[in-house]
mmCIF file of N, CA and C and ligand atoms in Angstrom:
data_model
loop_
_atom_site.group_PDB
_atom_site.id
_atom_site.type_symbol
_atom_site.label_atom_id
_atom_site.label_comp_id
_atom_site.label_asym_id
_atom_site.label_seq_id
_atom_site.Cartn_x
_atom_site.Cartn_y
_atom_site.Cartn_z
ATOM 1 N N MET A 1 35.503 20.862 68.365
ATOM 2 C CA MET A 1 34.940 19.462 67.688
ATOM 3 C C MET A 1 34.379 19.710 66.216
ATOM 4 N N LYS A 2 35.296 19.672 65.420
ATOM 5 C CA LYS A 2 34.886 19.878 63.967
ATOM 6 C C LYS A 2 34.485 18.614 63.389
ATOM 7 N N VAL A 3 33.371 18.721 62.515
ATOM 8 C CA VAL A 3 32.790 17.503 61.953
ATOM 9 C C VAL A 3 32.592 17.857 60.471
ATOM 10 N N ALA A 4 32.891 16.975 59.568
ATOM 11 C CA ALA A 4 32.663 17.188 58.043
ATOM 12 C C ALA A 4 31.238 16.548 57.782
ATOM 13 N N VAL A 5 30.609 17.219 57.000
ATOM 14 C CA VAL A 5 29.353 16.541 56.360
ATOM 15 C C VAL A 5 29.554 16.707 54.915
ATOM 16 N N ILE A 6 29.093 15.599 54.144
ATOM 17 C CA ILE A 6 29.258 15.457 52.756
ATOM 18 C C ILE A 6 27.943 15.215 52.030
ATOM 19 N N ARG A 7 27.725 15.989 50.946
ATOM 20 C CA ARG A 7 26.578 15.718 50.028
ATOM 21 C C ARG A 7 26.970 15.299 48.711
ATOM 22 N N LYS A 8 26.362 14.197 48.205
ATOM 23 C CA LYS A 8 26.745 13.664 46.826
ATOM 24 C C LYS A 8 25.709 14.061 45.890
ATOM 25 N N GLU A 9 26.072 14.609 44.801
ATOM 26 C CA GLU A 9 25.056 14.857 43.743
ATOM 27 C C GLU A 9 25.730 14.377 42.350
ATOM 28 N N HIS A 10 24.873 14.529 41.386
ATOM 29 C CA HIS A 10 25.388 14.076 40.168
ATOM 30 C C HIS A 10 24.822 14.853 38.886
ATOM 31 N N PHE A 11 25.563 15.000 38.050
ATOM 32 C CA PHE A 11 25.215 15.663 36.686
ATOM 33 C C PHE A 11 25.807 15.107 35.574
ATOM 34 N N ASN A 12 25.209 15.288 34.403
ATOM 35 C CA ASN A 12 25.764 14.817 33.145
ATOM 36 C C ASN A 12 25.944 16.082 32.221
ATOM 37 N N SER A 13 27.191 16.133 31.748
ATOM 38 C CA SER A 13 27.477 17.327 30.782
ATOM 39 C C SER A 13 28.370 16.889 29.549
ATOM 40 N N ALA A 14 28.191 17.666 28.540
ATOM 41 C CA ALA A 14 29.064 17.435 27.444
ATOM 42 C C ALA A 14 30.255 18.471 27.436
ATOM 43 N N HIS A 15 31.385 18.123 26.889
ATOM 44 C CA HIS A 15 32.407 19.134 26.800
ATOM 45 C C HIS A 15 33.425 18.815 25.732
ATOM 46 N N ARG A 16 34.316 19.772 25.407
ATOM 47 C CA ARG A 16 35.367 19.517 24.628
ATOM 48 C C ARG A 16 36.511 20.348 25.077
ATOM 49 N N LEU A 17 37.725 19.634 25.390
ATOM 50 C CA LEU A 17 38.945 20.252 25.882
ATOM 51 C C LEU A 17 39.676 20.691 24.619
ATOM 52 N N TYR A 18 40.024 21.916 24.736
ATOM 53 C CA TYR A 18 40.588 22.579 23.491
ATOM 54 C C TYR A 18 41.389 23.957 23.861
ATOM 55 N N ASN A 19 42.501 23.958 23.318
ATOM 56 C CA ASN A 19 43.192 25.321 23.568
ATOM 57 C C ASN A 19 43.292 25.933 22.269
ATOM 58 N N PRO A 20 42.526 27.086 21.981
ATOM 59 C CA PRO A 20 42.490 27.749 20.706
ATOM 60 C C PRO A 20 43.806 28.282 20.257
ATOM 61 N N LYS A 21 44.811 28.379 21.157
ATOM 62 C CA LYS A 21 45.995 28.931 20.698
ATOM 63 C C LYS A 21 47.001 27.855 20.031
ATOM 64 N N TRP A 22 46.535 26.584 20.188
ATOM 65 C CA TRP A 22 47.310 25.426 19.616
ATOM 66 C C TRP A 22 46.787 25.006 18.320
ATOM 67 N N THR A 23 47.651 24.149 17.632
ATOM 68 C CA THR A 23 47.309 23.645 16.353
ATOM 69 C C THR A 23 46.264 22.324 16.715
ATOM 70 N N ASP A 24 45.550 21.985 15.710
ATOM 71 C CA ASP A 24 44.600 20.759 15.852
ATOM 72 C C ASP A 24 45.347 19.608 16.342
ATOM 73 N N GLU A 25 46.646 19.493 15.765
ATOM 74 C CA GLU A 25 47.530 18.314 16.113
ATOM 75 C C GLU A 25 47.814 18.352 17.637
ATOM 76 N N LYS A 26 48.317 19.571 18.047
ATOM 77 C CA LYS A 26 48.702 19.596 19.487
ATOM 78 C C LYS A 26 47.584 19.388 20.386
ATOM 79 N N ASN A 27 46.305 19.977 20.151
ATOM 80 C CA ASN A 27 45.190 19.716 20.937
ATOM 81 C C ASN A 27 44.906 18.174 20.895
ATOM 82 N N GLU A 28 44.865 17.552 19.828
ATOM 83 C CA GLU A 28 44.608 16.167 19.817
ATOM 84 C C GLU A 28 45.729 15.245 20.667
ATOM 85 N N LYS A 29 46.887 15.737 20.522
ATOM 86 C CA LYS A 29 47.928 15.028 21.254
ATOM 87 C C LYS A 29 47.830 15.175 22.809
ATOM 88 N N VAL A 30 47.475 16.541 23.244
ATOM 89 C CA VAL A 30 47.393 16.784 24.650
ATOM 90 C C VAL A 30 46.105 16.152 25.313
ATOM 91 N N PHE A 31 45.005 16.509 24.564
ATOM 92 C CA PHE A 31 43.649 16.181 25.146
ATOM 93 C C PHE A 31 43.038 14.817 24.718
ATOM 94 N N GLY A 32 43.594 14.231 23.705
ATOM 95 C CA GLY A 32 43.103 12.970 23.214
ATOM 96 C C GLY A 32 41.583 12.872 23.033
ATOM 97 N N LYS A 33 40.963 11.950 23.597
ATOM 98 C CA LYS A 33 39.464 11.702 23.365
ATOM 99 C C LYS A 33 38.666 13.068 23.711
ATOM 100 N N CYS A 34 39.119 13.647 24.836
ATOM 101 C CA CYS A 34 38.487 14.769 25.297
ATOM 102 C C CYS A 34 38.498 16.019 24.349
ATOM 103 N N ASN A 35 39.322 15.841 23.256
ATOM 104 C CA ASN A 35 39.257 16.903 22.202
ATOM 105 C C ASN A 35 38.408 16.659 21.087
ATOM 106 N N ASN A 36 37.636 15.689 21.131
ATOM 107 C CA ASN A 36 36.679 15.317 20.056
ATOM 108 C C ASN A 36 35.882 16.558 19.513
ATOM 109 N N PRO A 37 35.968 17.001 18.285
ATOM 110 C CA PRO A 37 35.400 18.299 17.942
ATOM 111 C C PRO A 37 33.889 18.242 18.169
ATOM 112 N N ASN A 38 33.230 17.242 18.027
ATOM 113 C CA ASN A 38 31.758 17.204 18.174
ATOM 114 C C ASN A 38 31.328 16.919 19.658
ATOM 115 N N PHE A 39 32.173 17.114 20.625
ATOM 116 C CA PHE A 39 32.028 16.914 22.090
ATOM 117 C C PHE A 39 31.704 15.537 22.409
ATOM 118 N N HIS A 40 31.674 15.275 23.822
ATOM 119 C CA HIS A 40 31.316 13.942 24.253
ATOM 120 C C HIS A 40 30.914 14.220 25.779
ATOM 121 N N GLY A 41 30.269 13.173 26.428
ATOM 122 C CA GLY A 41 29.653 13.469 27.682
ATOM 123 C C GLY A 41 30.376 12.811 28.844
ATOM 124 N N HIS A 42 30.255 13.221 29.942
ATOM 125 C CA HIS A 42 30.626 12.569 31.241
ATOM 126 C C HIS A 42 29.562 12.535 32.168
ATOM 127 N N ASN A 43 29.554 11.488 33.097
ATOM 128 C CA ASN A 43 28.647 11.417 34.215
ATOM 129 C C ASN A 43 29.385 11.989 35.381
ATOM 130 N N TYR A 44 29.255 13.085 35.758
ATOM 131 C CA TYR A 44 30.026 13.614 36.958
ATOM 132 C C TYR A 44 29.319 13.345 38.294
ATOM 133 N N ASP A 45 30.187 12.947 39.231
ATOM 134 C CA ASP A 45 29.772 12.742 40.556
ATOM 135 C C ASP A 45 30.462 13.885 41.322
ATOM 136 N N LEU A 46 29.554 14.550 42.119
ATOM 137 C CA LEU A 46 30.069 15.790 42.797
ATOM 138 C C LEU A 46 29.829 15.622 44.305
ATOM 139 N N TYR A 47 30.965 15.694 44.992
ATOM 140 C CA TYR A 47 30.997 15.644 46.549
ATOM 141 C C TYR A 47 31.188 16.951 47.162
ATOM 142 N N VAL A 48 30.346 17.562 47.839
ATOM 143 C CA VAL A 48 30.474 18.806 48.498
ATOM 144 C C VAL A 48 30.594 18.520 49.997
ATOM 145 N N LYS A 49 31.758 18.968 50.519
ATOM 146 C CA LYS A 49 32.063 18.728 51.893
ATOM 147 C C LYS A 49 32.104 20.037 52.760
ATOM 148 N N LEU A 50 31.465 20.118 53.791
ATOM 149 C CA LEU A 50 31.455 21.276 54.705
ATOM 150 C C LEU A 50 32.040 20.824 56.102
ATOM 151 N N ILE A 51 32.882 21.658 56.624
ATOM 152 C CA ILE A 51 33.516 21.355 57.839
ATOM 153 C C ILE A 51 33.398 22.390 58.805
ATOM 154 N N GLY A 52 32.784 22.136 60.136
ATOM 155 C CA GLY A 52 32.582 23.078 61.032
ATOM 156 C C GLY A 52 31.993 22.389 62.290
ATOM 157 N N GLU A 53 31.682 23.279 63.315
ATOM 158 C CA GLU A 53 31.297 22.813 64.607
ATOM 159 C C GLU A 53 29.696 22.506 64.484
ATOM 160 N N PRO A 54 29.269 21.429 64.995
ATOM 161 C CA PRO A 54 27.830 21.171 65.102
ATOM 162 C C PRO A 54 27.268 22.309 65.952
ATOM 163 N N ASP A 55 26.114 22.885 65.475
ATOM 164 C CA ASP A 55 25.350 23.889 66.077
ATOM 165 C C ASP A 55 24.788 23.220 67.439
ATOM 166 N N PRO A 56 24.912 23.813 68.655
ATOM 167 C CA PRO A 56 24.502 23.286 69.822
ATOM 168 C C PRO A 56 23.059 23.011 69.915
ATOM 169 N N GLU A 57 22.145 23.785 69.199
ATOM 170 C CA GLU A 57 20.686 23.563 69.213
ATOM 171 C C GLU A 57 20.164 22.411 68.344
ATOM 172 N N THR A 58 20.823 22.416 67.126
ATOM 173 C CA THR A 58 20.276 21.424 66.148
ATOM 174 C C THR A 58 21.154 20.189 66.153
ATOM 175 N N GLY A 59 22.421 20.336 66.522
ATOM 176 C CA GLY A 59 23.358 19.259 66.318
ATOM 177 C C GLY A 59 23.860 19.080 64.852
ATOM 178 N N TYR A 60 23.359 19.922 63.941
ATOM 179 C CA TYR A 60 23.855 19.928 62.573
ATOM 180 C C TYR A 60 25.062 20.887 62.331
ATOM 181 N N VAL A 61 26.006 20.486 61.542
ATOM 182 C CA VAL A 61 27.037 21.325 60.934
ATOM 183 C C VAL A 61 26.217 22.193 59.874
ATOM 184 N N TYR A 62 25.377 21.657 59.156
ATOM 185 C CA TYR A 62 24.683 22.302 58.123
ATOM 186 C C TYR A 62 23.349 21.367 57.798
ATOM 187 N N ASP A 63 22.350 22.161 57.536
ATOM 188 C CA ASP A 63 21.027 21.314 57.253
ATOM 189 C C ASP A 63 21.262 20.684 55.849
ATOM 190 N N MET A 64 21.271 19.369 55.786
ATOM 191 C CA MET A 64 21.519 18.724 54.473
ATOM 192 C C MET A 64 20.465 18.883 53.405
ATOM 193 N N LYS A 65 19.217 19.118 53.841
ATOM 194 C CA LYS A 65 18.167 19.507 52.835
ATOM 195 C C LYS A 65 18.550 20.748 52.207
ATOM 196 N N VAL A 66 18.957 21.707 53.033
ATOM 197 C CA VAL A 66 19.308 23.230 52.462
ATOM 198 C C VAL A 66 20.544 23.020 51.593
ATOM 199 N N LEU A 67 21.452 22.263 52.047
ATOM 200 C CA LEU A 67 22.745 21.965 51.104
ATOM 201 C C LEU A 67 22.239 21.377 49.815
ATOM 202 N N SER A 68 21.551 20.351 49.957
ATOM 203 C CA SER A 68 20.980 19.609 48.721
ATOM 204 C C SER A 68 20.307 20.624 47.750
ATOM 205 N N ASP A 69 19.423 21.460 48.302
ATOM 206 C CA ASP A 69 18.678 22.423 47.427
ATOM 207 C C ASP A 69 19.607 23.422 46.805
ATOM 208 N N LEU A 70 20.548 23.857 47.647
ATOM 209 C CA LEU A 70 21.614 24.846 47.210
ATOM 210 C C LEU A 70 22.360 24.307 46.015
ATOM 211 N N ILE A 71 22.791 23.155 46.167
ATOM 212 C CA ILE A 71 23.679 22.505 44.991
ATOM 213 C C ILE A 71 22.738 22.356 43.780
ATOM 214 N N ARG A 72 21.503 21.690 44.113
ATOM 215 C CA ARG A 72 20.590 21.679 42.855
ATOM 216 C C ARG A 72 20.397 23.056 42.137
ATOM 217 N N ASP A 73 20.078 24.049 42.963
ATOM 218 C CA ASP A 73 19.659 25.342 42.340
ATOM 219 C C ASP A 73 20.909 25.989 41.636
ATOM 220 N N LYS A 74 21.943 26.024 42.352
ATOM 221 C CA LYS A 74 23.074 26.731 41.875
ATOM 222 C C LYS A 74 24.051 26.074 40.947
ATOM 223 N N VAL A 75 24.101 24.852 41.083
ATOM 224 C CA VAL A 75 25.079 24.036 40.291
ATOM 225 C C VAL A 75 24.495 23.096 39.254
ATOM 226 N N ILE A 76 23.641 22.128 39.747
ATOM 227 C CA ILE A 76 23.159 21.128 38.857
ATOM 228 C C ILE A 76 22.281 21.721 37.763
ATOM 229 N N GLN A 77 21.366 22.660 38.141
ATOM 230 C CA GLN A 77 20.506 23.178 37.165
ATOM 231 C C GLN A 77 21.359 23.944 36.016
ATOM 232 N N LYS A 78 22.403 24.462 36.504
ATOM 233 C CA LYS A 78 23.286 25.242 35.557
ATOM 234 C C LYS A 78 24.045 24.347 34.624
ATOM 235 N N PHE A 79 24.491 23.098 35.107
ATOM 236 C CA PHE A 79 25.376 22.293 34.263
ATOM 237 C C PHE A 79 24.860 20.922 33.776
ATOM 238 N N ASP A 80 23.733 20.492 34.444
ATOM 239 C CA ASP A 80 23.186 19.261 34.055
ATOM 240 C C ASP A 80 22.558 19.215 32.652
ATOM 241 N N HIS A 81 22.928 18.231 31.832
ATOM 242 C CA HIS A 81 22.364 18.111 30.471
ATOM 243 C C HIS A 81 22.772 19.345 29.573
ATOM 244 N N LYS A 82 23.917 19.852 30.009
ATOM 245 C CA LYS A 82 24.350 21.043 29.155
ATOM 246 C C LYS A 82 25.648 20.719 28.363
ATOM 247 N N ASN A 83 25.960 21.448 27.368
ATOM 248 C CA ASN A 83 27.190 21.491 26.669
ATOM 249 C C ASN A 83 27.954 22.629 27.387
ATOM 250 N N LEU A 84 28.972 22.155 28.125
ATOM 251 C CA LEU A 84 29.660 23.227 29.050
ATOM 252 C C LEU A 84 30.401 24.323 28.163
ATOM 253 N N ASN A 85 30.812 23.931 27.075
ATOM 254 C CA ASN A 85 31.580 24.976 26.230
ATOM 255 C C ASN A 85 30.601 25.925 25.562
ATOM 256 N N GLN A 86 29.385 25.474 25.261
ATOM 257 C CA GLN A 86 28.568 26.283 24.484
ATOM 258 C C GLN A 86 27.396 26.912 25.141
ATOM 259 N N ASP A 87 26.986 26.133 26.333
ATOM 260 C CA ASP A 87 25.694 26.460 27.049
ATOM 261 C C ASP A 87 25.964 27.209 28.208
ATOM 262 N N THR A 88 27.189 27.356 28.642
ATOM 263 C CA THR A 88 27.335 28.041 29.959
ATOM 264 C C THR A 88 28.304 29.238 29.789
ATOM 265 N N ASP A 89 28.201 30.307 30.625
ATOM 266 C CA ASP A 89 29.046 31.512 30.467
ATOM 267 C C ASP A 89 30.340 31.129 31.129
ATOM 268 N N GLU A 90 30.341 30.289 32.169
ATOM 269 C CA GLU A 90 31.606 29.954 32.863
ATOM 270 C C GLU A 90 32.679 29.393 31.996
ATOM 271 N N PHE A 91 32.295 28.513 30.979
ATOM 272 C CA PHE A 91 33.253 27.846 30.163
ATOM 273 C C PHE A 91 33.380 28.191 28.746
ATOM 274 N N ARG A 92 32.799 29.432 28.504
ATOM 275 C CA ARG A 92 32.913 29.826 27.110
ATOM 276 C C ARG A 92 34.347 30.154 26.685
ATOM 277 N N SER A 93 35.115 30.685 27.679
ATOM 278 C CA SER A 93 36.533 30.907 27.346
ATOM 279 C C SER A 93 37.431 30.235 28.406
ATOM 280 N N LEU A 94 36.910 29.277 29.227
ATOM 281 C CA LEU A 94 37.703 28.473 30.141
ATOM 282 C C LEU A 94 37.565 27.039 29.762
ATOM 283 N N ASN A 95 38.694 26.400 29.618
ATOM 284 C CA ASN A 95 38.793 24.965 29.236
ATOM 285 C C ASN A 95 38.099 24.127 30.327
ATOM 286 N N PRO A 96 36.924 23.408 29.991
ATOM 287 C CA PRO A 96 36.166 22.759 31.024
ATOM 288 C C PRO A 96 36.730 21.462 31.427
ATOM 289 N N THR A 97 37.951 21.461 31.944
ATOM 290 C CA THR A 97 38.538 20.316 32.571
ATOM 291 C C THR A 97 37.955 20.091 33.985
ATOM 292 N N ALA A 98 38.190 18.847 34.491
ATOM 293 C CA ALA A 98 37.672 18.536 35.784
ATOM 294 C C ALA A 98 38.052 19.485 36.933
ATOM 295 N N GLU A 99 39.450 19.845 36.670
ATOM 296 C CA GLU A 99 39.912 20.920 37.614
ATOM 297 C C GLU A 99 39.270 22.175 37.586
ATOM 298 N N ASN A 100 39.024 22.688 36.345
ATOM 299 C CA ASN A 100 38.358 24.021 36.335
ATOM 300 C C ASN A 100 36.851 23.915 36.595
ATOM 301 N N ILE A 101 36.220 22.749 36.429
ATOM 302 C CA ILE A 101 34.701 22.607 36.739
ATOM 303 C C ILE A 101 34.775 22.650 38.325
ATOM 304 N N ALA A 102 35.702 22.022 39.070
ATOM 305 C CA ALA A 102 35.694 21.924 40.405
ATOM 306 C C ALA A 102 35.848 23.287 41.047
ATOM 307 N N VAL A 103 36.854 24.179 40.420
ATOM 308 C CA VAL A 103 37.016 25.548 40.908
ATOM 309 C C VAL A 103 35.713 26.328 40.743
ATOM 310 N N VAL A 104 35.091 26.310 39.567
ATOM 311 C CA VAL A 104 33.988 27.038 39.271
ATOM 312 C C VAL A 104 32.826 26.634 40.277
ATOM 313 N N ILE A 105 32.716 25.439 40.455
ATOM 314 C CA ILE A 105 31.643 25.023 41.505
ATOM 315 C C ILE A 105 31.807 25.598 42.867
ATOM 316 N N TRP A 106 33.164 25.553 43.231
ATOM 317 C CA TRP A 106 33.653 25.886 44.547
ATOM 318 C C TRP A 106 33.330 27.525 44.569
ATOM 319 N N ASN A 107 33.706 28.205 43.660
ATOM 320 C CA ASN A 107 33.356 29.684 43.727
ATOM 321 C C ASN A 107 31.814 29.956 43.740
ATOM 322 N N ILE A 108 31.022 29.141 43.065
ATOM 323 C CA ILE A 108 29.578 29.395 43.119
ATOM 324 C C ILE A 108 29.053 29.168 44.581
ATOM 325 N N LEU A 109 29.501 27.998 45.183
ATOM 326 C CA LEU A 109 28.935 27.669 46.486
ATOM 327 C C LEU A 109 29.583 28.432 47.655
ATOM 328 N N ARG A 110 30.794 28.899 47.365
ATOM 329 C CA ARG A 110 31.440 29.609 48.600
ATOM 330 C C ARG A 110 30.721 30.956 48.851
ATOM 331 N N LYS A 111 30.038 31.502 47.913
ATOM 332 C CA LYS A 111 29.237 32.807 48.052
ATOM 333 C C LYS A 111 28.046 32.549 48.851
ATOM 334 N N GLU A 112 27.523 31.192 48.853
ATOM 335 C CA GLU A 112 26.251 30.977 49.454
ATOM 336 C C GLU A 112 26.407 30.317 50.804
ATOM 337 N N ILE A 113 27.616 30.060 51.310
ATOM 338 C CA ILE A 113 27.748 29.241 52.562
ATOM 339 C C ILE A 113 28.520 30.101 53.569
ATOM 340 N N ASP A 114 28.053 30.020 54.782
ATOM 341 C CA ASP A 114 28.621 30.720 55.799
ATOM 342 C C ASP A 114 30.126 30.668 55.908
ATOM 343 N N PRO A 115 30.883 31.748 55.856
ATOM 344 C CA PRO A 115 32.373 31.658 55.869
ATOM 345 C C PRO A 115 32.997 30.824 56.998
ATOM 346 N N SER A 116 32.265 30.779 58.133
ATOM 347 C CA SER A 116 32.769 29.935 59.267
ATOM 348 C C SER A 116 32.963 28.473 58.952
ATOM 349 N N LEU A 117 32.216 28.040 57.818
ATOM 350 C CA LEU A 117 32.441 26.596 57.361
ATOM 351 C C LEU A 117 33.431 26.520 56.258
ATOM 352 N N GLU A 118 34.229 25.434 56.510
ATOM 353 C CA GLU A 118 35.196 25.157 55.396
ATOM 354 C C GLU A 118 34.573 24.347 54.411
ATOM 355 N N LEU A 119 34.848 24.623 53.065
ATOM 356 C CA LEU A 119 34.288 24.113 52.018
ATOM 357 C C LEU A 119 35.285 23.384 50.969
ATOM 358 N N LYS A 120 34.812 22.142 50.702
ATOM 359 C CA LYS A 120 35.798 21.350 49.844
ATOM 360 C C LYS A 120 34.857 20.712 48.653
ATOM 361 N N VAL A 121 35.369 20.743 47.513
ATOM 362 C CA VAL A 121 34.644 20.195 46.397
ATOM 363 C C VAL A 121 35.494 19.105 45.798
ATOM 364 N N THR A 122 34.800 17.846 45.635
ATOM 365 C CA THR A 122 35.470 16.658 44.994
ATOM 366 C C THR A 122 34.664 16.318 43.731
ATOM 367 N N LEU A 123 35.344 16.233 42.710
ATOM 368 C CA LEU A 123 34.603 16.027 41.365
ATOM 369 C C LEU A 123 35.149 14.678 40.730
ATOM 370 N N TYR A 124 34.340 13.679 40.592
ATOM 371 C CA TYR A 124 34.711 12.540 39.736
ATOM 372 C C TYR A 124 34.260 12.733 38.346
ATOM 373 N N GLU A 125 35.312 12.756 37.391
ATOM 374 C CA GLU A 125 34.915 12.806 36.074
ATOM 375 C C GLU A 125 34.677 11.456 35.525
ATOM 376 N N THR A 126 35.520 10.439 35.965
ATOM 377 C CA THR A 126 35.146 9.128 35.748
ATOM 378 C C THR A 126 35.372 8.437 37.040
ATOM 379 N N GLU A 127 35.197 7.139 37.206
ATOM 380 C CA GLU A 127 35.450 6.383 38.486
ATOM 381 C C GLU A 127 36.929 6.531 38.825
ATOM 382 N N ARG A 128 37.782 6.648 37.905
ATOM 383 C CA ARG A 128 39.218 6.724 38.210
ATOM 384 C C ARG A 128 39.824 8.046 38.093
ATOM 385 N N ASN A 129 39.128 9.087 37.508
ATOM 386 C CA ASN A 129 39.822 10.395 37.512
ATOM 387 C C ASN A 129 38.957 11.282 38.474
ATOM 388 N N ILE A 130 39.705 11.795 39.453
ATOM 389 C CA ILE A 130 39.059 12.649 40.460
ATOM 390 C C ILE A 130 39.876 13.823 40.856
ATOM 391 N N VAL A 131 39.234 14.958 40.964
ATOM 392 C CA VAL A 131 39.907 16.157 41.406
ATOM 393 C C VAL A 131 39.302 16.809 42.680
ATOM 394 N N GLU A 132 40.053 17.429 43.436
ATOM 395 C CA GLU A 132 39.649 18.161 44.642
ATOM 396 C C GLU A 132 40.074 19.465 44.657
ATOM 397 N N TYR A 133 39.157 20.504 45.183
ATOM 398 C CA TYR A 133 39.425 21.801 45.376
ATOM 399 C C TYR A 133 38.956 22.238 46.702
ATOM 400 N N PRO A 134 39.591 23.011 47.507
ATOM 401 C CA PRO A 134 41.174 23.243 47.420
ATOM 402 C C PRO A 134 41.859 21.979 47.671
ATOM 403 N N ALA A 135 43.135 21.992 47.407
ATOM 404 C CA ALA A 135 43.951 20.811 47.233
ATOM 405 C C ALA A 135 44.491 20.309 48.592
ATOM 406 N N ASP A 136 44.439 21.037 49.674
ATOM 407 C CA ASP A 136 45.097 20.614 50.768
ATOM 408 C C ASP A 136 44.320 19.620 51.561
HETATM 409 NI NI1 NI B 201 36.041 14.463 28.503
#
């Protein structure tokens, strides 16, 4: 009897999408507004989903207070109100696309959560642009 639990969190970050191997023209063409040299912000909505069997004693798949604290301490504090390109080690040389942000967050949380639980990260960069990792 597997059950999914989902915690929603939120953070604001600035970024610039840019490939240093390309010309300015190509960067502008591919990344558009997200290539703005002086950066710009997004209001990210983050959904962290854990899937597993409810514990017979607590009835919980995972204590949501613990999950909330974990996301806050390991992810939100790291990225909220930061310039992802300049203020974080993770994106100093990794393009901070929604795809890469979702993978980075998944890797951070995966280390902290019991391997018996399946973990999925969904990141809304805008209301209409959403990424999921892993993809299945
Ligand atoms: Ni952007």
